[in-house]
Coordinates of C-alpha atoms in Angstrom, one line a residue:
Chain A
X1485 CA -80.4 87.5 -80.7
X1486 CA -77.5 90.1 -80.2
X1487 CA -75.7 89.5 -83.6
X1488 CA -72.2 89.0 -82.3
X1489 CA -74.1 86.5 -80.2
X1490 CA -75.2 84.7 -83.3
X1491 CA -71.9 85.1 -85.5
X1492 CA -70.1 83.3 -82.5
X1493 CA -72.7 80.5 -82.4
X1494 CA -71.9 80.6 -86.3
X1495 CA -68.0 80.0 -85.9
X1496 CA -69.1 77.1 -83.6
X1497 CA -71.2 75.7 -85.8
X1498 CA -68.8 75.8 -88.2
X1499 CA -66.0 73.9 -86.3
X1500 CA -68.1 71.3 -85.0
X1501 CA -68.8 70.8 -88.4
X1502 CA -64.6 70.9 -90.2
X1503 CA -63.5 69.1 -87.3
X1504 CA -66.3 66.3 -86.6
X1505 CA -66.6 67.2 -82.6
X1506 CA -69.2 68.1 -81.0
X1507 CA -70.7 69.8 -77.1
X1508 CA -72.8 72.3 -79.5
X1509 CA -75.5 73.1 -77.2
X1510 CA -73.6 73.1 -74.5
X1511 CA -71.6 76.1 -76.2
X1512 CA -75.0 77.5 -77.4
X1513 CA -75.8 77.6 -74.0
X1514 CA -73.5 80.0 -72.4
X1515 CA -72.8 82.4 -75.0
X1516 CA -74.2 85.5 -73.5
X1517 CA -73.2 85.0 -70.4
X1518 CA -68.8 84.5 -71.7
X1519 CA -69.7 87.7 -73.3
X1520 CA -71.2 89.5 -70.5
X1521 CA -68.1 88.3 -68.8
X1522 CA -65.9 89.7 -71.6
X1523 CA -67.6 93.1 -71.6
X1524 CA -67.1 93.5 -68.0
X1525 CA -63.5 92.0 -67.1
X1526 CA -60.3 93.6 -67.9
X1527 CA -58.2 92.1 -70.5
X1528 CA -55.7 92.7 -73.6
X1529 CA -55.9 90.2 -76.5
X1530 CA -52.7 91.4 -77.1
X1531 CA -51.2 91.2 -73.5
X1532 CA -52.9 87.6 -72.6
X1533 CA -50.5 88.0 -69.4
X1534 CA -51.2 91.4 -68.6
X1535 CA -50.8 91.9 -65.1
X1536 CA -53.7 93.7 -64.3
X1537 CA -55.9 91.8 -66.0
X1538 CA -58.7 90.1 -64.6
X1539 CA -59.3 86.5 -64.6
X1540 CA -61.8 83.6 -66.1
X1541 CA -62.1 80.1 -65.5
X1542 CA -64.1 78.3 -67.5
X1543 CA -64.9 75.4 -64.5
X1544 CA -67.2 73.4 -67.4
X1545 CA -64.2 72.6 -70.0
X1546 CA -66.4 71.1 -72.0
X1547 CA -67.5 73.9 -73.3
X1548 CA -64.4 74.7 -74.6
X1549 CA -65.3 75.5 -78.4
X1550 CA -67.8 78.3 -76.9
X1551 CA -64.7 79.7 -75.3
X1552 CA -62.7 79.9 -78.1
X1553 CA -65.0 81.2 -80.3
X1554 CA -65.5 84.2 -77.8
X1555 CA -62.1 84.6 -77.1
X1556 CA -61.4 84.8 -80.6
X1557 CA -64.2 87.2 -81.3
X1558 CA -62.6 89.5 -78.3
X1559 CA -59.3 89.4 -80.4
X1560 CA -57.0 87.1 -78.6
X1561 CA -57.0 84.7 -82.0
X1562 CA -58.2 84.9 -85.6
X1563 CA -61.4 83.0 -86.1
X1564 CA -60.1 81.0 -88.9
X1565 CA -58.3 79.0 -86.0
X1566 CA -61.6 77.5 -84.6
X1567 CA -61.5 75.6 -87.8
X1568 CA -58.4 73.3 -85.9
X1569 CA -60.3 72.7 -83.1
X1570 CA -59.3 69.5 -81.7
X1571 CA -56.6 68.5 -84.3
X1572 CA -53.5 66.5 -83.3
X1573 CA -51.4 69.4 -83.5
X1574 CA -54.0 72.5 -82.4
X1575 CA -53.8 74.7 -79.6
X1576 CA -57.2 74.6 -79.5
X1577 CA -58.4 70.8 -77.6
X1578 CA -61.7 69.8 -76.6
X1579 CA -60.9 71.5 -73.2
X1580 CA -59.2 74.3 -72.5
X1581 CA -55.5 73.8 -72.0
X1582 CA -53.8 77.3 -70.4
X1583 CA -50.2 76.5 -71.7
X1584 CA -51.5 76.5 -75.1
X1585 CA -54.3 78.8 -75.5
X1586 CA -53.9 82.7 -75.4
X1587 CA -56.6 84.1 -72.6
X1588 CA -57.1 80.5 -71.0
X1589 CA -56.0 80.7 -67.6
X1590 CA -56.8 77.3 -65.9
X1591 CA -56.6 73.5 -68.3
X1592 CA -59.8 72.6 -67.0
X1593 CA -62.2 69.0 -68.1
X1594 CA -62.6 67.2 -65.0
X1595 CA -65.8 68.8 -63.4
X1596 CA -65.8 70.8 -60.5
X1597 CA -62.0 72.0 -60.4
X1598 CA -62.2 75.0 -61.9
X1599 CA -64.7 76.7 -59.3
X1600 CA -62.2 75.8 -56.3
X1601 CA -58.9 76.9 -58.4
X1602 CA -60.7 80.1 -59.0
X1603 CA -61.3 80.6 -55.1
X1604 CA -57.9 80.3 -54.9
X1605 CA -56.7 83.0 -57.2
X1606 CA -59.7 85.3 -56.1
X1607 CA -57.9 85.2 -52.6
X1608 CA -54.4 85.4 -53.7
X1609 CA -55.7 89.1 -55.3
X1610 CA -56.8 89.8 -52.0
X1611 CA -54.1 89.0 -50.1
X1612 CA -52.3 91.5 -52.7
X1613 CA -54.9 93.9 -52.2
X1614 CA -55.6 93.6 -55.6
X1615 CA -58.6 95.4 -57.4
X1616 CA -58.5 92.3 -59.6
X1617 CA -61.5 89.9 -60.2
X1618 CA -61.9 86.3 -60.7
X1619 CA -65.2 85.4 -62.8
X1620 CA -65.9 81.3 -63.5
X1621 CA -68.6 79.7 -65.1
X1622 CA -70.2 77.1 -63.8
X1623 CA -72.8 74.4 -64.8
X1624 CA -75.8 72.9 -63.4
X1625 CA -74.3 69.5 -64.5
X1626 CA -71.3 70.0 -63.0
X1627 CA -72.7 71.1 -59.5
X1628 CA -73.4 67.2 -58.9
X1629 CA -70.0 67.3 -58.3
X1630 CA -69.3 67.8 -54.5
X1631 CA -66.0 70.1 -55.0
X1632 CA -68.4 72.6 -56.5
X1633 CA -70.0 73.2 -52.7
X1634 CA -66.9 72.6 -50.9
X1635 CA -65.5 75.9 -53.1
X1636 CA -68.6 77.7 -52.4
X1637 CA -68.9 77.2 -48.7
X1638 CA -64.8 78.4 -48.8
X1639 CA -65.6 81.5 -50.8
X1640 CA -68.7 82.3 -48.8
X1641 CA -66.9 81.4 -45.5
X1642 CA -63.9 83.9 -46.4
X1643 CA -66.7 86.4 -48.1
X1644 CA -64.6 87.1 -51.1
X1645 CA -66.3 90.0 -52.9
X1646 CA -64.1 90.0 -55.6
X1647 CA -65.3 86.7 -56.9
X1648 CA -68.3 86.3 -58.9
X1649 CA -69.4 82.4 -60.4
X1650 CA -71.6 82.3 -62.9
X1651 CA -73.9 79.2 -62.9
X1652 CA -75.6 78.0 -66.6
X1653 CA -78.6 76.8 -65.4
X1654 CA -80.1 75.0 -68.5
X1655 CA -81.8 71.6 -67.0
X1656 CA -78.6 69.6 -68.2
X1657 CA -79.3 66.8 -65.3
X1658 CA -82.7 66.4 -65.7
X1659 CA -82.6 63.0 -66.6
X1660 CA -80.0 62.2 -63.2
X1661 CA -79.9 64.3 -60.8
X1662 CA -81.2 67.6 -61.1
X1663 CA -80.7 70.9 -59.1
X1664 CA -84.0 72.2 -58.7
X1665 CA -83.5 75.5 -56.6
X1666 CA -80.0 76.7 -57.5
X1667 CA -80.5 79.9 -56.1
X1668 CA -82.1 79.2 -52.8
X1669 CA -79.3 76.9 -52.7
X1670 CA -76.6 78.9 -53.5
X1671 CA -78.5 81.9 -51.1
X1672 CA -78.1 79.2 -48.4
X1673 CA -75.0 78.8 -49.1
X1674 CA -74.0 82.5 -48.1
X1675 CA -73.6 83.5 -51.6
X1676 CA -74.7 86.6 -52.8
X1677 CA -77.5 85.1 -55.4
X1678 CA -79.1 86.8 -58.3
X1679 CA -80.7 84.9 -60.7
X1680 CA -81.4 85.9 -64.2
X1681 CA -81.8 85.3 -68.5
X1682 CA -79.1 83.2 -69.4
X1683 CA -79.2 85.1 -73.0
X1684 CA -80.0 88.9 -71.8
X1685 CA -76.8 90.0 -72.1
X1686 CA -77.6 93.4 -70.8
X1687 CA -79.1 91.4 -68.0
X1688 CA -76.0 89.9 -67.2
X1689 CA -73.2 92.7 -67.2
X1690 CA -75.8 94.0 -64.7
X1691 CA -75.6 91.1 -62.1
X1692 CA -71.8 91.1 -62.7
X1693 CA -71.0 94.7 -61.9
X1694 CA -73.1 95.0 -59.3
X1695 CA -71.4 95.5 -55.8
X1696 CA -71.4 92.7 -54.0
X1697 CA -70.1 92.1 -50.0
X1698 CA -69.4 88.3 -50.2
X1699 CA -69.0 86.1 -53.2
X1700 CA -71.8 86.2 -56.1
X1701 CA -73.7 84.2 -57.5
X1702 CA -75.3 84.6 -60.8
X1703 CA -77.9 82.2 -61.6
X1704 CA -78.5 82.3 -65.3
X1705 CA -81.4 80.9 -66.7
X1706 CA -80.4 79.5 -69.9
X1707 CA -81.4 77.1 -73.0
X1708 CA -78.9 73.7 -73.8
X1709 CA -78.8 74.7 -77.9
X1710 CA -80.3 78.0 -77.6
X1711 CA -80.5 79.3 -80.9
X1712 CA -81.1 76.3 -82.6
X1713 CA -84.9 74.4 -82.1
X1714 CA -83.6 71.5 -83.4
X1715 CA -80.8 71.3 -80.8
X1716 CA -82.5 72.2 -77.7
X1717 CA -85.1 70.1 -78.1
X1718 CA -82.9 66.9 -78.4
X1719 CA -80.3 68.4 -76.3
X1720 CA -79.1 64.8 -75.1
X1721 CA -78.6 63.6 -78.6
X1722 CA -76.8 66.3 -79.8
X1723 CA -74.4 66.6 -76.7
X1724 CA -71.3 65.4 -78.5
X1725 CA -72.4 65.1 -82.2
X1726 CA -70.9 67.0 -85.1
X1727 CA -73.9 68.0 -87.8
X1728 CA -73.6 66.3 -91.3
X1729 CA -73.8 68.9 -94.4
X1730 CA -77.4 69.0 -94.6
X1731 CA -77.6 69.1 -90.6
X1732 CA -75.2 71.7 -90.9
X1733 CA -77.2 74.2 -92.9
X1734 CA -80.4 73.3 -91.6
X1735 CA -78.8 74.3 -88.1
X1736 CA -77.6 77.9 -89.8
X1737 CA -81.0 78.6 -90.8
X1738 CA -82.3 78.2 -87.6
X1739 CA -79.9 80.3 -86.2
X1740 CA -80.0 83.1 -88.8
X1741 CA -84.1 82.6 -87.4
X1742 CA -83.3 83.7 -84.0
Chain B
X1182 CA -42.5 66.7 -37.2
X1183 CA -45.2 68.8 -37.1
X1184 CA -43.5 71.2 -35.0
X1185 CA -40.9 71.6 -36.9
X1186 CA -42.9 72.3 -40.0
X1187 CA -44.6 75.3 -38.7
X1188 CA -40.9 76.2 -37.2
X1189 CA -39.5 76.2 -40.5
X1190 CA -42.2 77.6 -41.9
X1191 CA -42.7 80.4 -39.9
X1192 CA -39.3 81.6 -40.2
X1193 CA -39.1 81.3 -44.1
X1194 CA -42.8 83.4 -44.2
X1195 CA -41.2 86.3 -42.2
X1196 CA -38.6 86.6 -45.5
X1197 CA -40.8 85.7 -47.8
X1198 CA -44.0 87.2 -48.5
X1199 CA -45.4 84.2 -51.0
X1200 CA -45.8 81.3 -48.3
X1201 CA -49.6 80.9 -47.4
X1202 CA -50.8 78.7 -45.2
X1203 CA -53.7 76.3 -46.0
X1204 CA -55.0 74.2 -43.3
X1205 CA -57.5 71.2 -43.5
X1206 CA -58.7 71.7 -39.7
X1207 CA -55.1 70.0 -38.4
X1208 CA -52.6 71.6 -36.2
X1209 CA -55.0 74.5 -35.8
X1210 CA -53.3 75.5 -32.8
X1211 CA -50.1 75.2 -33.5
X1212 CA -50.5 77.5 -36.4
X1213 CA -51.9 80.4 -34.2
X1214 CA -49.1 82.2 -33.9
X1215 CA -48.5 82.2 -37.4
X1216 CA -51.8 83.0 -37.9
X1217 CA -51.7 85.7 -35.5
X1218 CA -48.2 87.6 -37.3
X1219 CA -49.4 86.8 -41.1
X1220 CA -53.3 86.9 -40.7
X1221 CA -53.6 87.0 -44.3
X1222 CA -51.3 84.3 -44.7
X1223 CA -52.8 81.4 -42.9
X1224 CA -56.1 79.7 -43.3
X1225 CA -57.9 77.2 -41.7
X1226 CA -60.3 76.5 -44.2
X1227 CA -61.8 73.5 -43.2
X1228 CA -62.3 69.5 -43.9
X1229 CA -62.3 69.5 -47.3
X1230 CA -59.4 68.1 -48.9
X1231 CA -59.7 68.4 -52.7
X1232 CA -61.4 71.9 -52.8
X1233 CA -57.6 72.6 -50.1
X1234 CA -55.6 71.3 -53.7
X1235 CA -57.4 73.0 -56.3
X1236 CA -57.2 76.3 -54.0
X1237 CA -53.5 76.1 -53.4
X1238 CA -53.7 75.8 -57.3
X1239 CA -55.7 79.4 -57.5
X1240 CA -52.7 80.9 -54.5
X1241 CA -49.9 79.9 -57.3
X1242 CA -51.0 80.6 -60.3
X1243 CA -50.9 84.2 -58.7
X1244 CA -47.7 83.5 -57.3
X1245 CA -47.9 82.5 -54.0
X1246 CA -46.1 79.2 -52.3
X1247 CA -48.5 77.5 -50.3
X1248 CA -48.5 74.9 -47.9
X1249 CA -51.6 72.5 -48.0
X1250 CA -51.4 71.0 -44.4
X1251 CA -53.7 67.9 -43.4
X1252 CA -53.5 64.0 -42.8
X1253 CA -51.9 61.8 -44.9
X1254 CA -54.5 59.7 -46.7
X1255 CA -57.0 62.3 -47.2
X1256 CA -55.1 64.7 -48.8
X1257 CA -53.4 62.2 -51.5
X1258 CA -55.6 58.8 -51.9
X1259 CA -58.8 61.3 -51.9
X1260 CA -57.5 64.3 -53.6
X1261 CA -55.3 62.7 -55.9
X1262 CA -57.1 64.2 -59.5
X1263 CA -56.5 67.3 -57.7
X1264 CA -53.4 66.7 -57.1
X1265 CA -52.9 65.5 -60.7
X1266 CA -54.6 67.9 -62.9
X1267 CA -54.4 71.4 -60.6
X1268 CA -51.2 71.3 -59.5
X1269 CA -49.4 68.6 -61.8
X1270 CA -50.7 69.0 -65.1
X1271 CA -51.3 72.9 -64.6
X1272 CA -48.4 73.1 -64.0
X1273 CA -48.8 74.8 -60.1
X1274 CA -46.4 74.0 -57.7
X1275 CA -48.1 74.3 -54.6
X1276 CA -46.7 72.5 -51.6
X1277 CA -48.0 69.0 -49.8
X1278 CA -47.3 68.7 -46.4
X1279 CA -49.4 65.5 -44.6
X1280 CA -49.0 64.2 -40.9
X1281 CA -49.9 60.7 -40.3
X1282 CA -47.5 58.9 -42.4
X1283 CA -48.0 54.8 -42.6
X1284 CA -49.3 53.9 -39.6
X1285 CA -48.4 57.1 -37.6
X1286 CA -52.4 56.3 -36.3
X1287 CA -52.0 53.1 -35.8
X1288 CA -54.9 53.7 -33.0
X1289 CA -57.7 55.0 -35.4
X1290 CA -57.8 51.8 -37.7
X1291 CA -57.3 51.5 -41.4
X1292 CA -59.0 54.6 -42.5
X1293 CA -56.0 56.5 -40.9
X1294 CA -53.3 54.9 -42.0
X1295 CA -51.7 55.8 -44.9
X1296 CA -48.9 53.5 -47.3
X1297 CA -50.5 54.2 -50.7
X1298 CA -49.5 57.8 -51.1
X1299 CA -45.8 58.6 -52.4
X1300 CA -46.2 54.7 -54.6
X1301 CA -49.1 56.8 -56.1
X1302 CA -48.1 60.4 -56.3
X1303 CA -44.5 59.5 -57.7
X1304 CA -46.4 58.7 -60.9
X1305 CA -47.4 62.0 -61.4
X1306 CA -45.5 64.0 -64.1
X1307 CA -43.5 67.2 -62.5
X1308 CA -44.2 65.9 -58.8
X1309 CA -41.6 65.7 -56.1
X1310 CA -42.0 63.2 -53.5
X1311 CA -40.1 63.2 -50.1
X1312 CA -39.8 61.4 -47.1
X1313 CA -37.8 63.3 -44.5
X1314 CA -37.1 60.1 -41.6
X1315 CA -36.0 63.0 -38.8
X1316 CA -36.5 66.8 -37.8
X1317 CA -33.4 67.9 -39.9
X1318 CA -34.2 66.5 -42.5
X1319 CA -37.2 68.2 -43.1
X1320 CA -36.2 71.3 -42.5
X1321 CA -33.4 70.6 -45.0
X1322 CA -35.6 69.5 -47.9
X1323 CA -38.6 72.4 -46.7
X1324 CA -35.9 75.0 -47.3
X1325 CA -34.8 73.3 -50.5
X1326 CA -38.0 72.7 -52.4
X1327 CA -40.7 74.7 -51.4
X1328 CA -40.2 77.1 -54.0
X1329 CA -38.8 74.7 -56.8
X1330 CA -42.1 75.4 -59.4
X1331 CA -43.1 71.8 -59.1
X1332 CA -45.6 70.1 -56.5
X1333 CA -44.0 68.7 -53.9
X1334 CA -45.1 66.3 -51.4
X1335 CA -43.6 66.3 -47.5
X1336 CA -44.6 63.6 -45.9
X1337 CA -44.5 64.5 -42.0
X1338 CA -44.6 61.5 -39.2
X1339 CA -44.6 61.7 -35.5
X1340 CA -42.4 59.0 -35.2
X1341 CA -39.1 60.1 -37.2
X1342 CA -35.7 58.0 -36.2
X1343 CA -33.3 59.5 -34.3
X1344 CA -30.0 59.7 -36.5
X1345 CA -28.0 62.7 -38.3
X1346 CA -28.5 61.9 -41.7
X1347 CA -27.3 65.0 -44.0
X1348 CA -29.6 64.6 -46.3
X1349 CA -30.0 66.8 -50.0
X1350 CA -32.7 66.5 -52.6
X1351 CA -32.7 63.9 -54.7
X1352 CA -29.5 62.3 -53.7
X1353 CA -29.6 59.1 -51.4
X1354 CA -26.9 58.7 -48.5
X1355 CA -24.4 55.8 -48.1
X1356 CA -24.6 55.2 -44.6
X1357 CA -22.4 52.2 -44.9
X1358 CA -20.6 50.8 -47.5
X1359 CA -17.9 47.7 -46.4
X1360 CA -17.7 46.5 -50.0
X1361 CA -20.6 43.8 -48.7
X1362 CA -22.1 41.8 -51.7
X1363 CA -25.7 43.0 -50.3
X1364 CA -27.2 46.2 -49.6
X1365 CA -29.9 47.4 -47.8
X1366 CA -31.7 49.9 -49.1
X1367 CA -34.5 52.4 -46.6
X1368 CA -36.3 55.7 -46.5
X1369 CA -37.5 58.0 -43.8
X1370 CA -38.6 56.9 -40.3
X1371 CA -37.9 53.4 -40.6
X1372 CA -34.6 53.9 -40.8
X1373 CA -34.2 54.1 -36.9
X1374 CA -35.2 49.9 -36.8
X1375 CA -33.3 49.4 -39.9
X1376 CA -30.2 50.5 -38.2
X1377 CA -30.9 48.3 -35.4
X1378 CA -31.5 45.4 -37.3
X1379 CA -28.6 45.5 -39.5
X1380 CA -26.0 47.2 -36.7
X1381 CA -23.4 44.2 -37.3
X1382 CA -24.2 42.2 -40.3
X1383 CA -22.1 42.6 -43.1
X1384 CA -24.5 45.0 -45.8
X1385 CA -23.9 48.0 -46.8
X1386 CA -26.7 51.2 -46.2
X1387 CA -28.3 52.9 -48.2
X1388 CA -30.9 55.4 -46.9
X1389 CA -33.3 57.2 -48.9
X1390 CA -35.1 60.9 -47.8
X1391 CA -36.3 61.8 -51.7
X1392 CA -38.3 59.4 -53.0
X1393 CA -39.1 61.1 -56.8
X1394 CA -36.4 62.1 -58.5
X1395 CA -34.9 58.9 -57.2
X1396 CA -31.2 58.9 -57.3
X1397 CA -30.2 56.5 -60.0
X1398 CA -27.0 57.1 -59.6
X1399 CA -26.3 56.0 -56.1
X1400 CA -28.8 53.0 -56.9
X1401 CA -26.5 52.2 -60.3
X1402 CA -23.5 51.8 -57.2
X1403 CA -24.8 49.2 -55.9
X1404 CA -26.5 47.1 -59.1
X1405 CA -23.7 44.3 -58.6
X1406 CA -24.9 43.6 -55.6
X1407 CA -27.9 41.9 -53.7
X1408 CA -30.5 44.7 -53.1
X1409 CA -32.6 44.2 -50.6
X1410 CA -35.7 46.9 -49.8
X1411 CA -36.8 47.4 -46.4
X1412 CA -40.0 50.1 -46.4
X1413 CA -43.2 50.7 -44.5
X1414 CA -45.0 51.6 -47.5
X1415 CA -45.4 51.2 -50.9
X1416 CA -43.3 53.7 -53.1
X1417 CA -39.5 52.9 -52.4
X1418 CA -39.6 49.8 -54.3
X1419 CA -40.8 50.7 -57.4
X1420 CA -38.6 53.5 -57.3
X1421 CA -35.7 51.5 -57.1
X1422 CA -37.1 49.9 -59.9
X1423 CA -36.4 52.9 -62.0
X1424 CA -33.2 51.2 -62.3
X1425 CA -33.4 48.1 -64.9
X1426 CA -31.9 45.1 -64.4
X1427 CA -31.5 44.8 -60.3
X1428 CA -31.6 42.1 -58.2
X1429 CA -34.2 43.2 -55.3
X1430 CA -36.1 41.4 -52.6
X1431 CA -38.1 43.7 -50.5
X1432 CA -39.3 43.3 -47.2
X1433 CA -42.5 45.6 -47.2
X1434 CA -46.3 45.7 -46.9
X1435 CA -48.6 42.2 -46.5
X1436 CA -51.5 42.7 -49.1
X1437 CA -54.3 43.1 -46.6
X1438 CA -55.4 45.8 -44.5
X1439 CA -53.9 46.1 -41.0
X1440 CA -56.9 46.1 -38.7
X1441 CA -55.2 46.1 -35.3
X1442 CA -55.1 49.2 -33.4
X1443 CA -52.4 49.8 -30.9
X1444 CA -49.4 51.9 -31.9
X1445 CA -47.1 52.2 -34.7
X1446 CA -44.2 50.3 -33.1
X1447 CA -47.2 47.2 -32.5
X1448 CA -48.5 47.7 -36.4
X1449 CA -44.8 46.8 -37.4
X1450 CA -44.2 44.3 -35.1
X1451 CA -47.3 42.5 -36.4
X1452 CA -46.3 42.9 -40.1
X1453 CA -42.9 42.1 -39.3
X1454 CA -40.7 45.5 -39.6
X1455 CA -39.5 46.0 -36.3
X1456 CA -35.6 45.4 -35.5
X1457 CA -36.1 42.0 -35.1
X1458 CA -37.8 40.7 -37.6
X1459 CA -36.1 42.7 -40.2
X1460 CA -32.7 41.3 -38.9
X1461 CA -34.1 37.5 -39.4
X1462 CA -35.2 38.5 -42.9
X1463 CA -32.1 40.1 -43.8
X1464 CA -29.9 37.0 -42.2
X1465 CA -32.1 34.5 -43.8
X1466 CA -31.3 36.7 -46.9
X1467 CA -27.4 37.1 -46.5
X1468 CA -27.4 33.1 -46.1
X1469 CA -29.4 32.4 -49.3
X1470 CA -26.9 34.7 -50.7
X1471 CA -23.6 32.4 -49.5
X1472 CA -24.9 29.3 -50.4
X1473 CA -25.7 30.8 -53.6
X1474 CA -22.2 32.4 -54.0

């Protein structure tokens, strides 16, 4: 595992475990592909409004802690912060709130906004002939939601290149309702699909700066707890828990494992 | 209305460079000439309501004033978390603009009509909720508020009434005031049978074209007297209501869906808000109000 990969999944750990919340494997899940985002957007930690910045929506908010912990590995806050996370008086809630956190651009939690408010900035920069992108992540659980389509078929439909949706693809509605083919689907859907390891970062910063003519789509194949054994295989259980001490280190071994 | 929306509209896009256009598959063709001068600035991008919110949301937090145009109940009962969360809570102020206010389709049955939406959307923190009754007065509050920062809901009808209001945001307008110890208080299209009904009875008027921020003030002028709230939907009244302490009757909606088709004009007949039957109510009400005196 790339080892900024694993420290981040570290400072999450280590969160979930000072503040008693939870979404861990959710986080774990989508680790390489906020970095791959990170290592491909443009952005100043120290200009969070930087005009020529790029943007990201995190469209699953519920994977909020994951976000921090990456934004605050990319600089835009000091680590030690995480420790706050969803504290009466933090910045930093269980979802992301933009008027409060540095480098969040959209207070997302509800599923399936994010996606569509993301459409909408990716075709405000083209209307300003902007060479500004719009990247959101996406997940499989969250694309039961019917908003998620109606964005797609309206960035497909107005072939806006300079959007690219990432989509974690890690089985979370296996039990309900499940999305077996996301990338025929999304293919179908006029997207631009590729479809590829949800933890390969390389991998990843290769789908997103490829040239695309319409909207992309990348399809990342990913594990709910990756890094951890323990969490992915009782991913349901673990959804919103916080580890006790002992769960706690017997989690960092695992990780310091992978 | 409609017309003069896009009239309005159009002439405030050729000055400013932030209106877009957002279209839910409604007045497609009246749009085409917009469409046709700003082809970057108008979009018909289909039937699908709550993605048409949560995109508006994307067009402002890039700086951009759109207009999200489409009917009445799909665009607030169905996209109301949109509403809430993209523009509201995010702190977007994209604009609302919905035709077929009440029972503007009286025709198309109860999924058309629409009485629900200002009652629901003035609970929203930041939102601005208006309800021009005439041509003027939309252009009026358009030009106001489109660029005020907050989400702000038009609510457009076909059927507008036909009298010179000079309306401002968030103020009412005393249409009558003969030191009468009841008042009747009314917003947007209604008006026009309001008038009618109360042409010689001894009330004052008080007429209402912003529904949030209600004006307290104008409200507070009239507390010592009887208030009584004639409205084709829900919204006014619990406005009013902002102010404690009132004493309001309110002759409004029946709790029931109104399954008859016809037109607007036979919809309020049958519910009792056409010129007659609001002037019975409000004489029945100004002799309760002398025997109690």
């Amino acid at each position: 595992m790339n080892l900024a990969c694993k420290e981040i999944r570290r400072n999450i750990l280590r969160a979930s475990r000072a503040s008693g919340h939870g979404h861990i494997p959710t986080t774990f899940s989508v680790i390489e592909m906020l970095c791959a985002v990170y290592e491909t957007m443009k952005f100043d930690p120290a200009r969070p409004d930087w005009p020529e910045r790029d943007l990201f929506v995190l469209s699953k908010g519920h994977a909020a802690l994951g976000f921090y912990s990456v934004l605050a590995h990319y600089g835009f806050f000091k680590p030690e912060e995480l420790l706050t996370y969803g504290a009466f008086q933090s910045r930093l809630g269980c979802h992301p709130d933009r008027l409060k956190v540095p480098g969040v651009e959209l207070s997302t939690g509800s599923l399936g906004h994010g996606v569509a408010v993301a459409v909408g900035m990716a075709l405000a920069l083209r209307i300003q002939n902007s060479p500004r992108r719009v990247f959101t992540l996406i997940g499989d659980g969250e694309s039961n939601e019917g908003m998620v389509w109606e964005a797609v078929m309206v960035a497909a439909n107005l072939r806006l290149a300079n959007l690219a949706i990432l989509y974690d693809n890690n089985g979370s509605q296996r039990r309900s309702l499940p999305i077996p083919n996301p990338t025929e689907r999304f293919k179908a859907f006029g997207c631009d699909t590729l479809e590829v390891d949800g933890h390969d970062l390389a991998a990843l910063k290769a789908a997103l700066t490829k040239p695309a003519a319409t909207v992309k789509v990348v399809v990342g194949n990913a594990i709910k707890g990756c890094g951890c054994p323990t969490l992915a295989a009782n991913m349901f259980e673990w959804h919103r828990k916080s580890p006790n001490p002992e769960q706690f280190e017997q989690f960092m071994k695992e990780l310091e494992a992978a | 209305m409609r017309k003069q929306f896009k009239d309005t509209v159009v002439e405030l896009a050729d000055r400013d460079e932030r209106i877009v256009v957002v279209l839910g598959d409604i007045s497609h063709f009246l749009f085409i000439p917009f469409q046709e001068k700003h082809p970057t600035r108008c979009y018909n991008m289909g039937i699908c309501e709550n993605a048409l919110v949560s995109i508006a949301a994307g067009l402002c937090s890039q700086g951009f004033h759109p207009f999200v145009h489409t009917i009445a109940p799909f665009i607030t009962e169905r996209s109301l978390e949109q509403i809430k969360l993209d523009l509201c809570y995010n702190r977007f102020g994209a604009n609302i603009v919905s035709t077929g206010a009440s029972f503007d389709y009286a025709w198309d049955g109860a999924t058309h009509h629409c009485y629900t939406d200002m009652a629901i959307l003035r609970l929203l923190p930041r939102m601005e909720v208006l309800q021009p009754g005439s041509k003027t007065e939309l252009d009026t509050l358009i030009r106001s508020q489109y660029n005020s920062g907050n989400p702000t809901y038009f609510r457009l009808s076909d059927f507008g009434h036909p009298h010179d209001v000079p309306v401002k945001f968030g103020k009412g307008n005393i249409l009558k005031n003969s030191g009468a110890k009841v008042t009747v208080m009314t917003a947007g299209p209604i008006l026009g049978n309001v008038m009618e009904a109360c042409a010689d009875l001894p009330v004052n008027l008080v007429y209402f074209s912003t529904i949030k921020p209600i004006d307290k003030e104008i409200i507070e002028r009239f507390r010592h007297t009887q208030i009584l709230v004639v409205h084709d939907a829900f919204g006014l009244l619990e406005a009013i209501h902002e102010v404690p302490d009132l004493r309001v009757s309110c002759l409004g909606l029946p709790d029931q869906f109104c399954v008859w088709y016809g037109t607007v004009h036979d919809i309020r007949k049958m519910i009792s808000l056409d010129p007659g039957s609001i002037r019975n109510w409000l004489q029945k009400k100004l002799a309760a109000t002398e025997n109690h005196c």
